[in-house]
Amino acid sequence: MRSWPTIDVPALPGDPRPLRLYDTAADEVRATAPGQTAKIYVCGITPYDATHLGHAATYLAFDLVQRMWLDAGHRVHYVQNVTDVDDPLLERAAATGISWSELAERETELYRQDMTALRVLPPSEYVGVVESVDEIAEAVAKLLADDHAYWLEDDVYARTSTNGRFGYESRYSREQMLPLFAERGGDPDRPGKRDRLDALLWRGRRDGEPFWDTAVGAGRPGWHVECSVIACNRLGMGIDVQGGGSDLRFPHHEHSAAHAEALSGQWPFARHYVHAGMISLDGEKMSKSRGNLVFVSKLRGAGVDPMALRLALLDGHYRSDREWTGGRLPQAERRLASWRQASSAAAGPDALPVLDRMRDRLCDDLDTSGAMAAVDRWARLTLEQTADAADPAAPALVARAVDALLGVKL
Ligand code: 5CA
Ligand code: ZN
C-alpha cells in the first residue's frame, strides 16, 4: 500500500543517548538496544472514520521513538498496517451506504494527509490486510498444521493453551482478561471454543461479507493474526518495539505476540511493548464508537497550524491518559510563535546545552514536556536578550534540534 512522503530529519552535533522506554511486559523503563537497524511495528488505523486527536497523539509518540533512534545513528525499519477489512468497517459502510472498500480507501487517504501535515515519519512499509490475505491465510494453515489452532464450524481459533507464556505481555490475570476480551472484539461466550480466551484467526465466508479464496478456504482474517503476520514476515521476531495505544495492551498485543510466537517457535515477539495513554474529551476516551471526536482534518480545515497541533499533543507525557481541552491549542500557538521568533533572532544563548537537555529528557521515556521546557527557556532568554553571551549560530541550531527531535518545523 502507498505510504506517505518521507521527511528529512536533520543531523545534530553533540552526543546522542540510548533511548529508554517503558515496557508494559517488564513493567519498567528499560534501554532499547536496537542493532544497526531498529525494528518497529506500530498498529495502524481501522479506516472507518477520520484521524482523531487520540490517533494522532499515539502516532506522534512512536514518531519520537524513531527520531531518537535516528539521532543515535540507527536506521529504522518501520512497518504499520491498515485494518482495511474488519467488522467495524463493514458495519459503518453498511450504515452509510458506501462500499467498505471505498470507505477504507477514502479514510486511509485522509489519514496519510493528516500524518503528512503533522510531519509524522512514514512507515518504510505500509501494509493493508486486503493485500496480505494470502500470507495471513498461509500462517493460519501452518498454525492448524502445528496444532496451535482448531476449526470451529467454518472458523479457525488459536489455542491459547499452547502458549505457556500467555499473559506475559499485558500482565493481566484471567479475571481481568475476560471482560476486556469481550469488550474489545472477542467472543468469550461462543459455544464450542476450547478456551473462552481463544482468539479468532480466520472467519469463514458469510453471506453479504467480503471473502477471499485461500489456503484455508473462503473467508477473511481475524484481527490479531493480521498484525502478527504482517510484522513477522517483514521484520522477523524479536523486534525492538511493538507499539499502539493502551487499549491494545489486551487482547490485541497479547494475542498478536502469542500467534507470532506459535508460528515461529521463537520468543519474544517484541523486546518492548509500548503503549500510549488515551486522549479523552469531556472525561471520556475519544473513540469512533462513542463519537466524541475532534478530527485532525477538521482542525486543519479551520486553519490551525499543524505544528501548533503537534506541540499541543506533545505537551504531556505520552503514557498518561490526557484530556483534550480547548485551551491546549492557543497555548501551543503562543509557544510556537515564541519559538519561531527566537529562532529567527540574530543571536541567542549557546544551543549545545539546549540540545543536551532535550536529548536527556527525550531519552528518558520521552519526557516531551521536559524537552519543550528547555526550548522555552532558551527562547525566553533569546527574546529578552538577557543572556551574557549570544551566539549567532544558536537560533538556527535550536531550530534544527526542534525539527529533528520534536518534528516541529519552525
Ligand atoms: N487497526 C487497529 C490496530 S491493528 C486499531 O486499533 N485501529 S484504531 O483506528 O482503532 O486505532 C488506531 C490507533 O490509535 C491504536 O494504536 C489505538 O490504540 C489508538 N487510539 C485509539 N483511540 C485513541 C485515543 N482516544 N487516544 C489515544 N490513542 C488512541
Ligand atoms: Zn494491530
XYZ file of C-alpha atoms and ligand atoms in Angstrom:
440
model
C 0.000 0.000 0.000
C 1.240 3.526 -0.684
C 2.843 5.182 2.347
C 3.198 8.972 2.617
C 6.149 11.202 1.632
C 9.392 10.905 3.589
C 10.504 13.733 5.802
C 14.058 14.987 6.154
C 15.483 14.595 9.642
C 18.491 16.883 10.105
C 21.636 15.526 11.790
C 22.688 17.204 15.023
C 26.032 17.798 16.719
C 26.774 16.600 20.261
C 26.202 13.281 21.986
C 23.077 11.262 21.326
C 21.948 8.859 24.029
C 20.249 5.449 24.018
C 16.505 5.677 24.256
C 14.902 4.301 27.408
C 11.250 3.312 27.195
C 8.649 1.814 29.474
C 7.951 -1.795 28.529
C 4.486 -3.000 29.545
C 5.629 -6.634 29.720
C 8.520 -5.909 32.105
C 6.708 -3.088 33.931
C 9.817 -0.930 33.896
C 11.641 1.718 31.930
C 14.486 -0.036 30.120
C 17.010 0.928 27.465
C 16.065 -0.038 23.937
C 19.017 -1.776 22.305
C 18.474 -1.851 18.568
C 21.047 -3.188 16.148
C 22.232 -1.055 13.266
C 18.649 -1.111 12.007
C 15.969 -0.597 14.633
C 12.777 -2.575 14.008
C 9.406 -1.218 14.964
C 5.835 -2.214 14.271
C 3.041 0.186 15.152
C -0.578 -0.886 14.831
C -2.317 1.225 12.207
C -5.838 2.555 11.883
C -9.083 0.834 11.117
C -10.120 3.286 8.417
C -13.821 3.769 9.001
C -13.581 7.348 10.215
C -11.120 10.227 10.049
C -7.984 10.536 12.191
C -8.880 11.981 15.577
C -6.582 13.574 18.122
C -6.240 10.300 20.043
C -4.830 8.523 16.981
C -2.590 11.481 16.221
C -1.174 11.578 19.768
C -0.368 7.858 19.646
C 1.374 8.047 16.258
C 3.323 11.098 17.438
C 4.708 9.136 20.400
C 6.107 6.462 18.071
C 7.379 9.174 15.734
C 9.545 10.429 18.595
C 10.827 6.908 19.276
C 12.147 6.832 15.718
C 13.571 10.333 15.901
C 15.607 9.337 18.964
C 16.932 6.240 17.206
C 17.767 8.226 14.071
C 19.584 10.769 16.230
C 21.619 7.912 17.714
C 22.679 6.861 14.203
C 20.366 3.876 13.657
C 18.426 3.170 10.537
C 14.782 2.404 11.206
C 12.684 -0.315 9.607
C 9.144 0.704 10.423
C 6.087 -1.347 9.495
C 2.499 -0.252 10.017
C -0.704 -1.998 8.985
C -4.109 -0.773 7.895
C -7.025 -2.869 9.163
C -8.833 -2.334 5.882
C -11.296 -5.178 6.359
C -12.876 -5.786 9.770
C -16.284 -5.793 11.474
C -16.434 -2.095 12.490
C -15.505 -1.013 8.970
C -18.152 -3.278 7.411
C -20.776 -2.053 9.883
C -20.021 1.628 9.204
C -20.052 1.033 5.448
C -23.433 -0.702 5.652
C -24.857 2.091 7.835
C -23.734 4.831 5.456
C -24.484 3.057 2.189
C -20.964 3.262 0.819
C -18.890 0.210 -0.129
C -16.480 -0.938 2.575
C -13.510 -0.749 0.240
C -14.306 2.803 -0.840
C -14.736 3.855 2.770
C -11.379 2.311 3.689
C -9.659 3.902 0.714
C -11.091 7.349 1.480
C -10.251 7.341 5.184
C -6.779 5.881 4.631
C -6.033 8.698 2.195
C -7.228 11.291 4.707
C -5.015 9.679 7.352
C -1.991 9.922 5.015
C -2.719 13.613 4.555
C -3.101 14.175 8.291
C 0.150 12.347 9.054
C 1.943 14.328 6.344
C 0.658 17.632 7.734
C 1.739 16.640 11.255
C 5.188 15.667 9.928
C 4.922 12.101 11.181
C 7.666 9.953 9.645
C 6.101 7.473 7.216
C 6.466 3.709 7.703
C 9.005 2.042 5.418
C 6.243 -0.468 4.660
C 2.588 0.456 4.928
C 0.608 -2.746 4.555
C -3.110 -3.342 4.210
C -4.832 -6.530 5.346
C -6.597 -6.923 1.998
C -3.288 -7.092 0.166
C -1.955 -9.547 2.785
C -4.831 -12.027 2.879
C -2.825 -14.852 1.267
C 0.152 -14.605 3.608
C -2.182 -14.466 6.606
C -4.127 -17.499 5.355
C -0.867 -19.419 4.925
C 0.061 -18.590 8.508
C -3.340 -19.798 9.719
C -2.857 -23.033 7.765
C 0.530 -23.502 9.455
C -0.960 -22.879 12.903
C -3.576 -25.542 12.140
C -0.949 -27.993 10.888
C 1.156 -27.430 14.028
C -1.886 -27.912 16.266
C -1.791 -24.344 17.589
C -5.256 -23.805 16.115
C -8.550 -25.646 15.566
C -11.650 -25.463 13.434
C -14.954 -24.399 14.881
C -17.535 -24.781 12.107
C -16.115 -22.642 9.252
C -13.903 -20.565 11.513
C -10.449 -21.107 12.967
C -9.382 -20.279 16.525
C -5.940 -20.130 18.113
C -5.326 -22.354 21.125
C -4.400 -20.011 23.936
C -3.286 -23.008 25.980
C -0.377 -23.911 23.671
C 1.456 -20.742 24.688
C 2.985 -21.349 28.090
C 3.625 -17.645 28.494
C 0.204 -16.288 27.609
C -0.360 -13.159 29.720
C 3.273 -12.050 29.841
C 2.661 -9.010 27.665
C -0.326 -7.471 29.456
C 0.423 -8.996 32.890
C -3.343 -9.291 33.420
C -4.966 -12.099 35.360
C -7.590 -14.245 33.647
C -10.270 -12.372 35.616
C -9.034 -9.081 34.204
C -8.693 -10.506 30.701
C -12.192 -11.900 30.240
C -14.188 -8.635 30.374
C -11.594 -6.799 28.260
C -11.698 -9.596 25.694
C -15.497 -9.298 25.439
C -15.345 -5.509 25.253
C -12.657 -5.368 22.575
C -13.816 -7.624 19.785
C -13.508 -11.051 21.462
C -16.222 -13.708 21.779
C -15.695 -15.461 25.139
C -19.186 -16.988 25.116
C -19.198 -18.714 21.742
C -20.123 -22.360 22.310
C -17.533 -24.893 21.220
C -14.436 -22.856 21.986
C -11.765 -24.803 23.870
C -10.927 -21.804 25.996
C -13.055 -18.673 26.345
C -9.980 -16.524 25.595
C -9.131 -18.293 22.308
C -8.929 -15.706 19.539
C -10.445 -15.888 16.071
C -7.781 -16.463 13.415
C -9.980 -16.934 10.394
C -13.637 -16.136 9.780
C -15.196 -18.431 7.205
C -17.258 -16.955 4.406
C -20.596 -15.415 5.467
C -23.383 -14.157 3.246
C -23.030 -10.479 2.474
C -19.474 -10.245 3.809
C -16.288 -9.934 1.768
C -14.229 -13.133 1.459
C -11.170 -14.471 -0.315
C -10.429 -17.990 -1.581
C -7.241 -19.060 0.156
C -5.153 -21.867 1.603
C -7.682 -22.195 4.452
C -10.735 -21.896 2.274
C -13.029 -18.933 1.707
C -13.165 -16.242 4.376
C -11.215 -13.377 5.875
C -8.537 -12.925 8.565
C -9.129 -12.331 12.264
C -7.775 -9.165 13.805
C -4.765 -10.129 15.951
C -3.179 -12.517 13.472
C -3.107 -9.827 10.805
C -0.567 -7.863 12.859
C 1.482 -10.938 13.816
C 1.883 -11.978 10.186
C 2.388 -8.533 8.641
C 5.032 -7.760 11.271
C 6.857 -11.116 11.304
C 7.050 -11.522 7.551
C 8.781 -8.149 7.248
C 10.659 -7.627 10.497
C 11.169 -11.116 11.887
C 10.925 -11.946 15.589
C 12.457 -10.008 18.479
C 11.522 -6.615 17.077
C 12.620 -3.640 19.156
C 9.200 -2.106 19.712
C 5.595 -3.170 19.232
C 3.542 -0.022 19.634
C -0.020 1.186 19.967
C -2.455 2.848 22.327
C -3.103 1.393 25.783
C -6.415 -0.072 24.581
C -4.307 -2.540 22.569
C -2.452 -3.874 25.628
C -5.076 -6.607 25.849
C -6.290 -8.560 23.974
C -4.689 -7.305 20.769
C -0.991 -7.200 21.604
C -1.182 -10.272 23.849
C -2.754 -12.413 21.133
C -0.616 -10.911 18.350
C 2.505 -11.831 20.285
C 1.145 -15.306 21.112
C 0.282 -16.020 17.457
C 3.694 -14.815 16.255
C 5.443 -16.936 18.867
C 3.394 -20.020 17.976
C 4.139 -19.506 14.287
C 7.871 -19.015 14.648
C 8.610 -21.156 17.696
C 10.613 -18.182 18.978
C 10.172 -15.817 21.897
C 9.619 -12.937 22.331
C 7.773 -11.277 19.506
C 8.909 -7.851 20.745
C 11.554 -6.677 23.193
C 9.462 -3.672 24.226
C 5.666 -3.399 24.232
C 4.970 0.301 24.330
C 1.563 1.828 24.941
C 0.410 5.410 24.661
C -2.262 6.738 27.040
C -5.775 7.562 25.878
C -6.829 11.052 24.853
C -10.247 11.895 26.186
C -12.802 14.597 25.607
C -15.216 15.618 28.361
C -13.892 12.833 30.567
C -14.472 10.019 28.060
C -11.939 8.233 25.847
C -12.079 9.730 22.367
C -13.379 6.888 20.227
C -15.093 6.279 16.958
C -17.725 4.188 18.650
C -18.542 6.919 21.194
C -18.426 9.629 18.546
C -16.819 12.260 20.822
C -14.174 13.086 18.289
C -12.013 16.021 17.352
C -10.610 15.378 13.889
C -7.164 16.441 12.729
C -8.548 17.215 9.265
C -11.300 19.456 10.705
C -8.749 21.487 12.650
C -6.525 21.733 9.586
C -9.511 22.844 7.529
C -10.220 25.552 10.113
C -6.725 26.930 9.524
C -4.960 25.508 12.591
C -1.209 25.302 12.029
C -0.342 21.575 12.177
C 2.871 22.458 14.002
C 0.831 24.062 16.791
C -1.338 20.963 16.910
C 1.784 18.811 17.102
C 3.099 20.878 20.007
C -0.271 20.726 21.764
C -0.341 16.925 21.508
C 3.256 16.552 22.661
C 2.699 18.695 25.743
C 2.057 15.936 28.273
C 3.552 12.526 28.865
C 2.678 10.025 26.136
C 1.883 7.306 28.655
C -0.618 9.229 30.734
C -4.267 9.464 29.800
C -4.832 13.084 28.827
C -7.856 15.290 28.439
C -8.116 17.408 25.305
C -9.338 20.874 26.234
C -9.913 23.939 24.092
C -7.147 25.779 25.932
C -4.387 23.497 24.709
C -4.310 24.849 21.190
C -3.985 28.612 21.957
C -1.265 27.753 24.459
C 0.629 25.755 21.822
C 0.143 28.560 19.293
C 1.746 31.042 21.711
C 4.639 28.674 22.309
C 5.147 28.103 18.578
C 5.119 31.866 17.919
C 7.740 32.475 20.597
C 9.974 29.645 19.336
C 9.669 30.949 15.773
C 10.502 34.479 16.811
C 13.519 33.357 18.849
C 14.787 31.056 16.114
C 14.891 33.957 13.674
C 16.749 36.238 16.088
C 20.246 37.404 15.117
C 21.795 35.527 18.035
C 20.932 33.609 21.198
C 22.497 31.759 24.132
C 24.612 28.697 23.313
C 22.467 25.976 21.690
C 24.513 22.924 22.730
C 23.261 22.823 26.335
C 19.693 23.057 24.964
C 20.315 20.093 22.676
C 21.846 18.196 25.529
C 18.861 18.852 27.768
C 16.373 17.924 25.024
C 18.133 14.611 24.441
C 18.416 13.961 28.142
C 14.669 14.448 28.630
C 13.519 12.621 25.492
C 15.717 9.572 26.017
C 14.110 9.202 29.455
C 10.868 7.568 28.281
C 10.039 10.522 26.013
C 9.681 13.343 28.516
C 8.439 15.774 25.890
C 7.340 18.392 28.422
C 10.865 18.484 29.863
C 12.379 18.832 26.379
C 9.952 21.604 25.482
C 10.693 23.452 28.721
C 14.361 23.571 27.700
C 13.428 25.226 24.408
C 11.042 27.607 26.217
C 13.856 28.756 28.491
C 16.225 29.319 25.594
C 13.555 31.211 23.621
C 12.784 33.445 26.607
C 16.449 34.306 27.134
C 16.856 34.997 23.427
C 13.826 37.244 23.212
C 14.619 39.079 26.454
C 18.259 39.395 25.369
C 19.295 38.938 28.968
C 21.948 36.259 28.454
C 25.600 37.290 28.830
C 26.821 35.628 25.645
C 24.901 35.467 22.394
C 25.942 33.088 19.632
C 24.807 33.953 16.087
C 24.736 30.234 15.199
C 22.433 29.312 18.085
C 18.983 30.184 16.657
C 19.479 28.017 13.563
C 20.847 25.149 15.640
C 17.933 25.204 18.087
C 15.539 25.236 15.126
C 17.364 22.213 13.735
C 17.068 20.359 17.031
C 13.374 21.177 17.355
C 12.918 19.847 13.821
C 14.994 16.666 14.280
C 13.917 15.655 17.784
C 10.410 17.047 18.157
C 9.460 17.056 14.475
C 8.330 20.672 14.619
C 9.302 22.879 11.708
C 9.805 26.442 12.946
N -6.453 -1.216 13.495
C -6.346 -1.433 14.901
C -4.960 -1.809 15.329
S -4.330 -3.171 14.441
C -6.818 -0.226 15.684
O -6.804 -0.267 16.905
N -7.250 0.813 14.955
S -7.854 2.160 15.580
O -8.137 3.002 14.445
O -8.935 1.861 16.445
O -6.743 2.812 16.449
C -5.515 3.229 15.878
C -4.501 3.560 16.986
O -4.973 4.691 17.733
C -4.341 2.434 18.009
O -2.972 2.362 18.408
C -5.188 2.874 19.171
O -4.704 2.355 20.393
C -5.012 4.378 19.119
N -6.135 5.121 19.732
C -7.457 4.962 19.508
N -8.185 5.824 20.270
C -7.276 6.551 20.984
C -7.396 7.605 21.960
N -8.565 8.091 22.320
N -6.249 8.116 22.480
C -5.033 7.635 22.110
N -4.862 6.655 21.193
C -5.966 6.112 20.634
Zn -2.546 -4.250 15.385
